[in-house]
Coordinates of C-alpha atoms in Angstrom, one line a residue:
M1 CA 0.0 0.0 0.0
K2 CA 1.4 3.4 -1.0
Y3 CA 0.7 6.6 0.9
P4 CA 1.4 10.1 -0.5
G5 CA 4.6 11.6 0.8
D6 CA 5.8 8.3 2.3
V7 CA 9.2 6.7 1.5
V8 CA 8.9 3.4 -0.1
C9 CA 10.5 0.8 2.1
N10 CA 11.1 -2.5 0.3
K11 CA 13.2 -5.5 1.2
R12 CA 16.3 -4.1 -0.4
T13 CA 16.1 -0.9 1.5
R14 CA 15.7 -2.7 4.9
R15 CA 18.6 -5.0 4.2
L16 CA 20.8 -1.9 3.4
M17 CA 19.8 -0.3 6.7
F18 CA 20.6 -3.4 8.7
F19 CA 24.0 -3.6 6.9
F20 CA 25.0 0.0 7.8
L21 CA 23.9 -0.6 11.4
A22 CA 26.0 -3.7 11.7
V23 CA 29.0 -2.0 10.2
F24 CA 28.6 1.0 12.6
T25 CA 28.5 -1.3 15.6
L26 CA 31.6 -3.2 14.5
L27 CA 33.5 0.0 13.9
T28 CA 32.5 1.2 17.4
F29 CA 33.9 -1.9 19.2
A30 CA 36.9 -2.0 16.9
C31 CA 37.8 1.6 17.7
S32 CA 37.8 1.1 21.5
P33 CA 39.5 -2.2 22.2
R34 CA 42.0 -0.7 24.7
V35 CA 39.3 0.8 26.9
L36 CA 37.4 -2.4 27.1
Y37 CA 40.4 -4.4 27.9
A38 CA 42.2 -2.0 30.3
Q39 CA 39.2 -1.4 32.5
P40 CA 39.3 -4.6 34.5
E41 CA 43.1 -4.5 34.8
P42 CA 43.3 -1.7 37.3
I43 CA 40.2 -2.9 39.1
K44 CA 41.6 -6.3 39.8
P45 CA 44.7 -5.2 41.7
E46 CA 42.7 -2.4 43.4
V47 CA 40.2 -4.9 44.8
I48 CA 43.0 -7.2 46.1
S49 CA 44.8 -4.2 47.6
A50 CA 41.7 -3.0 49.3
D51 CA 41.1 -6.4 50.8
K52 CA 44.6 -6.6 52.1
T53 CA 44.4 -3.1 53.5
Q54 CA 41.2 -3.9 55.2
V55 CA 42.6 -7.0 56.9
K56 CA 45.5 -4.9 58.2
E57 CA 43.5 -1.8 59.3
E58 CA 40.2 -3.2 60.7
G59 CA 40.0 -4.3 64.3
T60 CA 37.4 -5.7 66.7
V61 CA 35.9 -4.4 69.9
E62 CA 36.5 -7.2 72.4
G63 CA 34.7 -5.8 75.5
I64 CA 32.9 -2.9 77.0
D65 CA 33.0 -2.7 80.8
F66 CA 31.7 -0.3 83.4
R67 CA 33.2 0.3 86.8
Q68 CA 31.9 2.5 89.6
T69 CA 33.6 3.9 92.7
A70 CA 32.6 6.5 95.3
E71 CA 34.3 9.2 93.3
K72 CA 33.9 8.4 89.6
S73 CA 32.3 6.3 86.9
Q74 CA 34.5 4.6 84.3
I75 CA 33.8 3.1 80.9
I76 CA 36.5 0.7 79.6
V77 CA 36.5 -0.2 75.9
S78 CA 38.9 -3.0 74.9
T79 CA 39.9 -3.5 71.3
S80 CA 42.1 -6.0 69.4
R81 CA 44.5 -3.3 68.3
E82 CA 45.1 0.4 69.0
A83 CA 42.0 2.2 67.7
K84 CA 41.5 5.7 66.3
Y85 CA 38.7 7.4 68.3
D86 CA 36.7 10.6 68.3
L87 CA 34.6 11.7 71.3
S88 CA 31.9 14.3 70.6
R89 CA 29.1 15.9 72.6
V90 CA 25.9 15.7 70.7
S91 CA 23.6 17.2 73.4
K92 CA 23.6 18.5 76.9
D93 CA 23.5 15.0 78.4
R94 CA 24.8 12.7 75.6
L95 CA 28.2 11.8 74.2
V96 CA 29.2 9.6 71.2
L97 CA 32.5 7.8 71.0
E98 CA 33.4 6.8 67.4
L99 CA 36.0 4.0 66.7
V100 CA 36.9 4.1 63.0
G101 CA 37.9 0.8 61.3
M102 CA 36.4 -1.3 64.1
D103 CA 33.9 -4.2 64.1
I104 CA 31.8 -5.2 67.1
P105 CA 30.3 -8.6 67.8
K106 CA 26.5 -8.9 68.1
K107 CA 26.7 -10.0 71.7
L108 CA 28.3 -6.7 72.6
Q109 CA 25.6 -4.7 70.8
E110 CA 23.0 -5.5 73.4
G111 CA 23.7 -2.4 75.5
M112 CA 23.7 -1.6 79.1
N113 CA 21.1 0.1 81.3
I114 CA 22.7 1.3 84.6
K115 CA 20.2 3.7 86.0
E116 CA 19.8 1.8 89.2
T117 CA 23.4 2.4 90.2
N118 CA 22.9 6.1 90.7
S119 CA 26.1 6.8 88.8
A120 CA 26.9 9.6 86.3
V121 CA 26.2 7.2 83.4
E122 CA 22.7 5.9 82.8
L123 CA 22.7 4.2 79.4
I124 CA 25.4 2.7 77.1
N125 CA 24.3 1.8 73.6
P126 CA 27.0 0.5 71.1
Y127 CA 26.2 -0.3 67.5
Q128 CA 27.9 -1.0 64.1
T129 CA 27.9 1.7 61.4
I130 CA 29.7 2.9 58.3
I131 CA 31.7 6.2 58.2
S132 CA 33.3 7.4 54.9
G133 CA 32.9 3.9 53.4
K134 CA 34.6 2.2 56.3
K135 CA 33.3 0.1 59.1
A136 CA 33.1 1.9 62.5
V137 CA 31.6 1.5 65.9
Q138 CA 29.7 4.2 67.7
I139 CA 29.0 4.1 71.4
D140 CA 26.1 6.3 72.5
I141 CA 26.5 7.3 76.1
K142 CA 23.5 8.8 78.0
L143 CA 24.4 10.8 81.2
R144 CA 22.3 11.5 84.2
T145 CA 23.6 15.0 84.1
M146 CA 26.6 16.6 82.4
V147 CA 29.7 16.2 84.6
P148 CA 33.4 16.8 84.0
Y149 CA 35.0 13.9 82.1
H150 CA 38.2 12.9 80.4
I151 CA 39.4 10.2 78.1
I152 CA 42.7 8.2 78.2
Q153 CA 44.0 5.6 75.7
E154 CA 46.6 3.0 76.8
K155 CA 47.4 0.7 73.8
N156 CA 44.3 -1.4 73.2
K157 CA 42.2 0.1 76.0
I158 CA 40.3 3.3 76.1
Y159 CA 39.3 4.7 79.5
L160 CA 36.4 7.3 79.7
N161 CA 36.2 8.7 83.2
F162 CA 33.3 10.7 84.6
N163 CA 33.1 12.6 87.9
Q164 CA 30.4 11.7 90.3
P165 CA 27.2 13.8 90.4
Q166 CA 26.8 15.9 93.5
E167 CA 23.4 14.5 94.4
V168 CA 24.7 10.9 94.7
L169 CA 28.2 11.4 96.1
H170 CA 27.1 10.0 99.5
K171 CA 25.1 7.0 98.1
E172 CA 26.4 3.4 98.0
I173 CA 27.0 2.5 94.4
V174 CA 28.0 -0.8 92.7
S175 CA 29.1 -1.7 89.2
P176 CA 26.4 -3.1 86.9
P177 CA 26.4 -6.5 85.4
P178 CA 28.4 -7.3 82.2
L179 CA 27.4 -5.6 79.0
S180 CA 26.1 -8.8 77.5
A181 CA 23.6 -9.3 80.3
V182 CA 21.3 -6.4 79.1
P183 CA 19.3 -6.8 75.9
R184 CA 19.8 -4.1 73.3
A185 CA 16.1 -3.6 72.8
E186 CA 15.7 -2.6 76.5
V187 CA 18.5 -0.1 76.3
E188 CA 17.1 1.5 73.1
A189 CA 13.6 1.6 74.8
A190 CA 15.2 3.3 77.8
M191 CA 16.8 6.0 75.5
R192 CA 13.5 6.6 73.8
A193 CA 11.8 7.1 77.2
E194 CA 14.5 9.6 78.2
R195 CA 13.8 11.7 75.1
T196 CA 10.1 12.0 75.6
Q197 CA 8.6 15.0 77.4
N198 CA 5.4 13.3 78.5
S199 CA 6.0 12.3 82.2
E200 CA 3.2 9.8 82.3
E201 CA 4.4 8.1 79.1
A202 CA 8.0 8.1 80.5
V203 CA 6.9 6.4 83.7
Q204 CA 5.1 3.7 81.8
T205 CA 8.1 3.1 79.5
K206 CA 10.4 2.9 82.4
K207 CA 8.2 0.2 84.0
A208 CA 8.2 -1.8 80.7
E209 CA 12.0 -1.6 80.2
K210 CA 13.1 -3.1 83.6
M211 CA 16.3 -4.9 83.1
N212 CA 16.9 -8.6 83.5
S213 CA 19.9 -7.8 85.6
T214 CA 19.7 -5.0 88.2
V215 CA 21.8 -4.3 91.2
G216 CA 20.8 -2.3 94.2
L217 CA 22.7 -1.7 97.4
A218 CA 21.9 -0.4 100.9
P219 CA 24.0 -0.4 104.1
V220 CA 23.2 -3.0 106.7
E221 CA 22.0 -2.0 110.1
E222 CA 24.0 -2.9 113.2
G223 CA 22.8 -5.9 115.1
L224 CA 22.1 -7.9 111.9
R225 CA 20.6 -11.4 112.6
G226 CA 22.8 -14.4 111.9
K227 CA 26.4 -14.6 110.9
Y228 CA 26.2 -12.5 107.7
T229 CA 27.2 -8.9 108.2
G230 CA 28.0 -7.7 104.7
K231 CA 26.3 -4.9 102.8
R232 CA 22.9 -5.8 101.4
V233 CA 22.7 -6.4 97.7
S234 CA 19.9 -7.3 95.3
M235 CA 20.6 -9.4 92.2
D236 CA 18.5 -10.6 89.3
F237 CA 20.3 -12.6 86.6
K238 CA 19.4 -15.2 84.0
D239 CA 22.1 -17.5 82.6
A240 CA 24.8 -15.1 83.8
D241 CA 28.4 -16.1 83.7
I242 CA 29.4 -17.0 87.3
K243 CA 32.7 -15.2 86.8
N244 CA 30.9 -12.0 86.3
L245 CA 28.9 -12.5 89.5
F246 CA 32.2 -12.9 91.4
R247 CA 33.5 -9.7 89.9
L248 CA 30.3 -7.9 91.0
I249 CA 30.7 -9.3 94.6
A250 CA 34.3 -8.2 94.6
E251 CA 33.2 -4.6 93.8
V252 CA 30.6 -4.6 96.5
S253 CA 32.8 -6.2 99.2
N254 CA 36.0 -4.3 98.4
L255 CA 37.8 -7.7 98.5
N256 CA 40.0 -9.3 95.9
I257 CA 38.5 -12.5 94.4
V258 CA 40.8 -14.9 92.6
F259 CA 39.6 -18.0 90.6
G260 CA 41.0 -20.2 87.8
D261 CA 39.8 -21.7 84.6
D262 CA 38.2 -24.6 86.4
V263 CA 35.6 -22.2 87.9
K264 CA 32.9 -21.8 85.2
G265 CA 29.2 -22.1 84.7
K266 CA 26.0 -20.2 84.2
V267 CA 23.9 -18.9 87.1
T268 CA 20.2 -17.9 87.3
I269 CA 19.6 -16.0 90.5
R270 CA 17.2 -13.6 92.0
M271 CA 18.0 -12.2 95.4
V272 CA 16.5 -9.1 97.1
D273 CA 18.1 -7.2 99.9
V274 CA 20.5 -9.9 101.2
P275 CA 24.0 -9.5 102.6
W276 CA 26.7 -10.0 99.9
D277 CA 28.5 -12.7 102.0
Q278 CA 25.3 -14.7 102.2
A279 CA 24.8 -14.3 98.4
L280 CA 28.4 -15.6 97.9
D281 CA 27.8 -18.6 100.1
V282 CA 24.6 -19.5 98.2
I283 CA 26.3 -19.2 94.8
L284 CA 29.3 -21.3 96.0
N285 CA 27.0 -24.0 97.5
T286 CA 24.8 -24.1 94.4
N287 CA 27.8 -24.6 92.1
N288 CA 29.7 -27.0 94.3
L289 CA 32.5 -24.5 94.9
G290 CA 34.5 -23.6 98.0
M291 CA 36.6 -20.6 99.1
I292 CA 39.7 -19.8 101.1
R293 CA 40.0 -16.4 102.6
E294 CA 43.3 -14.9 103.6
G295 CA 43.2 -11.3 104.7
N296 CA 41.4 -9.3 101.9
I297 CA 41.9 -12.0 99.3
I298 CA 39.3 -14.8 98.6
R299 CA 40.3 -17.7 96.4
I300 CA 37.5 -19.7 94.8
V301 CA 38.1 -23.3 93.7
P302 CA 35.9 -26.4 93.1
S303 CA 35.0 -28.2 96.3
E304 CA 36.7 -31.4 95.2
K305 CA 39.9 -29.5 94.5
L306 CA 39.6 -27.7 97.9
M307 CA 39.2 -31.0 99.7
K308 CA 42.2 -32.5 97.9
E309 CA 44.3 -29.5 98.9
E310 CA 43.3 -29.8 102.5
Q311 CA 44.1 -33.5 102.5
A312 CA 47.4 -32.9 100.9
M313 CA 48.2 -30.2 103.4
L314 CA 47.2 -32.5 106.3
A315 CA 49.3 -35.3 104.9
K316 CA 52.3 -33.0 104.5
K317 CA 51.8 -31.8 108.0
K318 CA 51.5 -35.3 109.4
G319 CA 54.7 -36.4 107.6
T320 CA 56.5 -33.3 108.9
E321 CA 55.5 -34.1 112.5
E322 CA 56.8 -37.6 112.3
V323 CA 60.3 -36.6 111.2
E324 CA 60.7 -33.2 112.7
E325 CA 63.1 -32.8 115.7
L326 CA 61.5 -32.3 119.1
V327 CA 62.2 -29.3 121.2
T328 CA 61.8 -28.9 125.0
E329 CA 60.6 -25.7 126.5
K330 CA 59.4 -24.5 129.9
I331 CA 56.4 -22.1 129.7
L332 CA 55.8 -19.9 132.8
V333 CA 52.2 -19.2 133.8
N334 CA 51.7 -15.8 135.6
Y335 CA 48.1 -15.4 136.7
A336 CA 46.3 -18.7 136.1
S337 CA 47.1 -22.1 137.6
A338 CA 49.4 -24.3 135.5
K339 CA 47.4 -27.3 136.7
D340 CA 44.1 -25.8 135.4
I341 CA 45.5 -24.8 132.0
W342 CA 47.3 -28.1 131.4
P343 CA 44.2 -30.1 130.1
Q344 CA 43.7 -27.5 127.2
I345 CA 47.4 -27.7 126.3
K346 CA 47.5 -31.5 126.4
E347 CA 44.9 -31.7 123.6
T348 CA 47.2 -29.8 121.2
L349 CA 50.2 -32.1 121.5
S350 CA 51.2 -34.4 118.7
K351 CA 51.5 -38.1 119.0
R352 CA 55.2 -37.8 119.8
G353 CA 54.8 -34.8 122.2
K354 CA 54.6 -35.0 125.9
G355 CA 54.5 -32.6 128.9
S356 CA 53.4 -31.9 132.4
P357 CA 52.5 -29.0 134.8
D358 CA 54.8 -28.0 137.6
E359 CA 52.8 -26.7 140.6
R360 CA 55.9 -25.5 142.5
T361 CA 57.0 -23.0 139.8
N362 CA 53.5 -22.7 138.2
S363 CA 54.9 -23.6 134.8
I364 CA 54.3 -26.2 132.0
L365 CA 57.1 -28.3 130.6
I366 CA 56.5 -29.4 126.9
A367 CA 58.6 -31.5 124.6
D368 CA 57.2 -31.5 121.0
I369 CA 57.9 -30.1 117.5
K370 CA 58.3 -26.3 117.1
G371 CA 54.8 -25.7 115.6
V372 CA 53.1 -27.4 118.5
V373 CA 55.2 -25.6 121.1
R374 CA 54.4 -22.3 119.4
E375 CA 50.7 -23.1 119.4
A376 CA 50.8 -24.0 123.1
K377 CA 52.5 -20.7 123.9
K378 CA 49.7 -18.9 122.1
I379 CA 47.0 -20.8 124.0
I380 CA 48.7 -20.1 127.3
G381 CA 49.0 -16.4 126.4
D382 CA 45.3 -16.2 125.7
L383 CA 44.3 -18.0 128.9
D384 CA 46.9 -16.5 131.2
T385 CA 45.5 -13.0 131.5
P386 CA 45.3 -10.8 134.7
P387 CA 42.0 -11.5 136.4
R388 CA 39.7 -8.5 136.6
Q389 CA 38.6 -7.3 140.0
V390 CA 35.3 -6.0 141.3
Q391 CA 34.6 -3.7 144.3
I392 CA 31.2 -4.4 145.9
E393 CA 29.8 -1.8 148.3
A394 CA 26.7 -2.6 150.3
R395 CA 24.6 -0.1 152.3
I396 CA 22.2 -1.5 154.9
V397 CA 19.9 1.3 156.0
Q398 CA 17.7 0.7 159.1
S399 CA 15.2 3.3 160.3
N400 CA 13.1 3.1 163.5
P401 CA 10.9 6.1 164.1
T402 CA 8.8 5.7 167.3
F403 CA 6.0 7.9 168.8
T404 CA 4.8 7.3 172.4
R405 CA 2.0 9.2 174.3
E406 CA 0.7 8.5 177.9
L407 CA -1.9 10.1 180.1
G408 CA -2.4 9.1 183.8
I409 CA -4.2 10.2 186.9
Q410 CA -3.7 9.8 190.7
W411 CA -6.1 11.0 193.3
G412 CA -7.1 10.1 196.9
G413 CA -7.5 11.5 200.4
T414 CA -8.8 10.9 203.9
Y415 CA -12.0 11.8 205.7
S416 CA -12.4 11.6 209.5
R417 CA -15.5 12.0 211.6
G418 CA -16.0 11.5 215.4
V419 CA -18.8 9.2 216.6
S420 CA -19.9 8.1 220.1
S421 CA -17.8 4.9 219.9
G422 CA -14.6 6.6 218.4
T423 CA -13.4 8.1 215.1
Y424 CA -14.6 7.0 211.6
T425 CA -11.8 7.4 208.9
V426 CA -11.8 6.9 205.0
S427 CA -8.5 6.9 203.1
G428 CA -6.8 5.7 200.0
T429 CA -5.4 2.3 199.0
A430 CA -3.1 0.4 201.3
G431 CA 0.3 1.9 201.5
S432 CA -0.8 5.0 199.7
N433 CA -3.0 8.0 200.1
Y434 CA -4.4 7.5 196.5
A435 CA -7.7 5.8 195.9
I436 CA -7.0 5.8 192.1
N437 CA -3.3 5.3 191.3
L438 CA -2.9 5.2 187.4
P439 CA 0.2 7.4 186.6
S440 CA 2.1 7.4 183.3
S441 CA 5.1 5.0 183.1
L442 CA 7.5 7.9 182.6
I443 CA 6.5 11.2 184.1
H444 CA 7.7 14.1 182.1
G445 CA 5.1 16.6 183.4
G446 CA 2.0 16.8 185.6
L447 CA -0.5 18.9 187.5
G448 CA -1.5 18.4 191.2
A449 CA -4.2 19.9 193.5
A450 CA -5.1 19.4 197.1
F451 CA -8.2 20.4 199.1
I452 CA -7.9 20.4 202.9
N453 CA -10.4 21.2 205.7
S454 CA -10.8 20.1 209.4
S455 CA -12.2 16.7 208.5
A456 CA -11.2 15.9 204.9
I457 CA -8.1 16.0 202.6
L458 CA -8.4 15.5 198.8
D459 CA -5.1 15.0 196.7
L460 CA -5.3 15.0 192.8
K461 CA -2.4 14.6 190.3
L462 CA -2.6 14.5 186.5
T463 CA 0.6 13.0 184.7
A464 CA 1.4 13.1 181.0
M465 CA 4.3 11.9 178.7
E466 CA 4.9 12.2 174.9
K467 CA 8.1 11.0 173.2
D468 CA 9.0 11.1 169.5
E469 CA 12.1 9.0 168.6
K470 CA 13.8 8.8 165.2
I471 CA 16.6 6.3 164.9
K472 CA 18.5 5.7 161.6
I473 CA 21.3 3.1 161.4
I474 CA 23.5 2.9 158.2
S475 CA 25.9 0.0 157.8
R476 CA 28.2 0.3 154.8
P477 CA 30.4 -2.8 154.3
S478 CA 32.7 -2.8 151.2
I479 CA 35.0 -5.5 149.7
V480 CA 37.1 -6.1 146.6
T481 CA 37.4 -9.5 145.0
M482 CA 38.5 -11.1 141.8
N483 CA 36.2 -12.2 139.0
N484 CA 34.3 -15.5 139.9
K485 CA 35.8 -15.6 143.4
E486 CA 33.7 -15.5 146.6
A487 CA 34.5 -12.8 149.1
T488 CA 33.2 -12.3 152.7
I489 CA 33.4 -9.4 155.1
E490 CA 32.0 -9.7 158.7
Q491 CA 31.7 -7.5 161.8
G492 CA 29.8 -7.9 165.0
V493 CA 29.8 -9.1 168.7
Q494 CA 29.6 -12.3 170.5
I495 CA 26.7 -12.2 173.0
P496 CA 27.2 -14.4 176.1
Y497 CA 24.5 -16.9 177.2
V498 CA 24.4 -19.0 180.4
E499 CA 23.3 -22.6 179.9
M500 CA 23.1 -25.5 182.2
T501 CA 25.2 -28.5 181.5
K502 CA 24.2 -32.1 182.0
E503 CA 25.8 -32.1 185.4
G504 CA 23.7 -29.1 186.4
T505 CA 26.5 -26.5 186.5
P506 CA 26.2 -23.2 184.6
S507 CA 28.2 -22.7 181.4
T508 CA 28.6 -19.6 179.3
T509 CA 28.3 -19.8 175.5
F510 CA 28.5 -17.1 172.9
K511 CA 26.3 -16.4 169.9
P512 CA 27.4 -14.0 167.1
A513 CA 25.4 -10.9 166.2
V514 CA 27.2 -9.8 163.1
L515 CA 27.0 -7.5 160.0
L516 CA 27.9 -9.9 157.1
L517 CA 28.4 -9.4 153.4
K518 CA 29.2 -12.4 151.2
V519 CA 29.3 -12.0 147.4
T520 CA 30.5 -13.8 144.3
P521 CA 30.8 -11.5 141.2
Q522 CA 31.0 -12.6 137.5
I523 CA 31.9 -10.0 134.9
T524 CA 30.0 -10.2 131.5
P525 CA 31.4 -9.1 128.1
D526 CA 29.1 -6.0 128.1
R527 CA 30.5 -4.8 131.5
S528 CA 27.6 -6.0 133.6
I529 CA 28.2 -7.9 136.8
I530 CA 26.2 -11.0 137.8
M531 CA 26.4 -11.3 141.6
K532 CA 25.4 -14.0 144.2
V533 CA 24.8 -11.8 147.3
E534 CA 24.1 -12.6 150.9
A535 CA 23.7 -9.6 153.3
K536 CA 23.0 -10.1 157.0
K537 CA 22.6 -7.7 159.9
D538 CA 22.1 -9.0 163.5
Q539 CA 21.8 -6.8 166.6
R540 CA 21.0 -7.2 170.3
S541 CA 17.2 -7.2 170.8
A542 CA 15.3 -5.4 173.5
Q543 CA 13.5 -8.6 174.2
T544 CA 15.0 -10.9 176.9
G545 CA 14.7 -14.5 177.6
Y546 CA 15.1 -16.7 180.7
G547 CA 17.1 -14.9 183.4
G548 CA 17.1 -11.6 181.5
Q549 CA 19.3 -13.0 178.7
P550 CA 19.0 -10.8 175.6
G551 CA 17.7 -11.9 172.2
I552 CA 19.1 -11.2 168.8
D553 CA 17.2 -9.4 166.0
T554 CA 18.2 -10.9 162.6
R555 CA 17.7 -9.3 159.2
S556 CA 19.2 -10.9 156.0
A557 CA 18.8 -11.1 152.3
K558 CA 20.2 -13.7 149.9
T559 CA 19.7 -13.3 146.1
E560 CA 21.3 -13.3 142.7
V561 CA 21.2 -10.1 140.5
I562 CA 22.8 -8.6 137.5
V563 CA 23.8 -4.9 137.6
K564 CA 25.6 -2.6 135.2
D565 CA 29.1 -1.4 136.2
G566 CA 28.9 1.5 138.7
E567 CA 25.1 1.3 139.0
T568 CA 23.2 0.8 142.3
T569 CA 20.3 -1.6 142.9
V570 CA 18.1 -2.5 145.8
I571 CA 18.2 -6.2 146.5
G572 CA 15.6 -6.2 149.3
G573 CA 13.7 -4.3 152.0
I574 CA 11.5 -4.8 155.1
Y575 CA 8.9 -2.4 156.3
E576 CA 7.3 -3.2 159.7
T577 CA 4.7 -1.1 161.7
I578 CA 3.6 -1.7 165.3
Q579 CA 0.7 0.3 166.7
T580 CA -0.2 0.0 170.4
D581 CA -3.3 1.6 172.1
A582 CA -3.8 0.6 175.8
V583 CA -6.3 1.9 178.4
S584 CA -6.0 1.1 182.1
G585 CA -8.8 1.9 184.5
V586 CA -11.2 1.0 187.3
P587 CA -14.0 -1.2 186.1
F588 CA -17.4 0.5 185.6
F589 CA -16.3 3.9 186.8
S590 CA -13.9 4.3 183.8
K591 CA -16.8 3.9 181.4
I592 CA -18.7 6.9 182.8
P593 CA -18.6 9.8 180.3
I594 CA -16.3 12.6 181.2
L595 CA -16.1 11.5 184.9
G596 CA -14.6 8.3 183.7
W597 CA -11.2 10.0 183.0
L598 CA -10.8 10.2 186.8
F599 CA -10.7 6.4 186.9
K600 CA -8.4 5.5 183.9
S601 CA -5.1 6.2 182.1
K602 CA -4.3 5.9 178.3
Y603 CA -1.1 4.7 176.5
K604 CA -0.4 5.0 172.7
K605 CA 2.7 3.9 170.8
D606 CA 3.5 3.9 167.0
E607 CA 6.7 2.1 166.1
V608 CA 7.9 1.7 162.4
T609 CA 10.9 -0.4 161.4
E610 CA 12.3 0.0 157.8
L611 CA 15.2 -1.9 156.3
L612 CA 16.7 -1.4 152.8
I613 CA 19.8 -3.1 151.4
F614 CA 21.6 -1.4 148.4
I615 CA 24.4 -3.0 146.3
T616 CA 26.8 -1.1 144.0
P617 CA 29.4 -3.1 142.1
T618 CA 32.3 -1.4 140.3
I619 CA 34.8 -3.0 137.9
M620 CA 38.3 -1.8 138.9
K621 CA 40.5 -0.4 136.1

């Protein structure tokens, strides 16, 4: 089909077009053979050279550790070779450490969340990146607050030191678990939570990102129960390397912990607020490990190895004892009795050793190897110490206030009257002119009256007595004795008594009336004194027996008490009251109101007896 203005394209024309196109293509390739051939030549050596250079220049990050002391926080980056680094501050509380030409294993990219330690550093987030076409490692460091810092490089280690924030300078801080114990996802989540401004969202994020391994520390109070007295620590680990746990405990306890390659294993543990020494015991027992402590160094070994070491040491010691030369030595005992100490020394002797106490010189003679003799000297030195002494002072206070009152009357007279048969006379009682004779026993005052006329005489006397006595007797015996030794002090008189013998003849015997203090003190470690006390006070009694022989009033106390050094306690007391009211009079007439006082006398007496015993022990310096 033909169209107006179109070029006629037949088979010959198409063939001609394809021919020129083929020729053009061939000429193009033919004219540029050097370019096509030379292009791969420089590429091949460059690729090989780049690979070789990469092998020589690239290194590996081998570890990222964090250490904490009371004054500073420290990040330690360990590399396989000396690394080129660049430290830059990207915000007010964030630093980035770049290590160019470095690779980092995936297990070290999990990050570290150390908020719970109250240190200057909160988060450490390492990751792999590319800088200028080269591999590099960037470590993102989130700070609690910006503090002074400095960086030091020593061969294959980089030390980044931060000063401690002021608000936590006085808090107890421990190093966090190893970097590999914290998942990277949790660290990144914590960093995102720090960047948010919504406080509610930040709190929720913080709860969601709680670490698998957290460490908290608080000081232990005095008087902690049990044998564990270390600082309290909380630990929460899953499949953690046991060596890292020992490193953590070393930081908390400020002790040096040493272990070998035979100490290994994984530990899953969760402890809250327990002493670090108890946590160490639990970890050792769980993993069949033992420890030997010498000073501030703890050596940890498997229990089987520890047992073998002890057996080998015992065998070596036993072999040495069997061949070592015996030495003879005389050990003097100063304060204790050699005979009393000898049983404890005898138990320490070896099979070849022998000895005996000498009471005359108060010494112990020992023949044994040098080690045993040295140990015996140490034991004797511990036991042979100057005994402590105690002064015991007692005060026996006796009070006898007495009140006496008497009222008496005497009256009488005569009456005479004459009658046809004589004189009629009325008078007083026989031998007296008083019809009523009831005077007071001790007349200290009175009033008399007489009425006389030609046929009658009336004589009247009123007598009265009042006495108020206050008697206070203080006895103060004091004595000094050694610890655990009984002491007695006594003072008094021997009261004679007359007794009849079997033959009927009189015989005089004496009975003691004494002031006695008997005490046995025992000093306790807290400077208290336990005392067995017997206090006694006898005195001549006003009461008499047959033949007017006097009696003995006895007052005593016997007890066991505990008293602080220098303090006073009352070990006993007696309070006695005697009240006497007596009326003497003429029957019937003494009952007449008012007039009855002419026919009676009255006696009243109040007597009080009070006894207190005080004890004051004092440890003599």
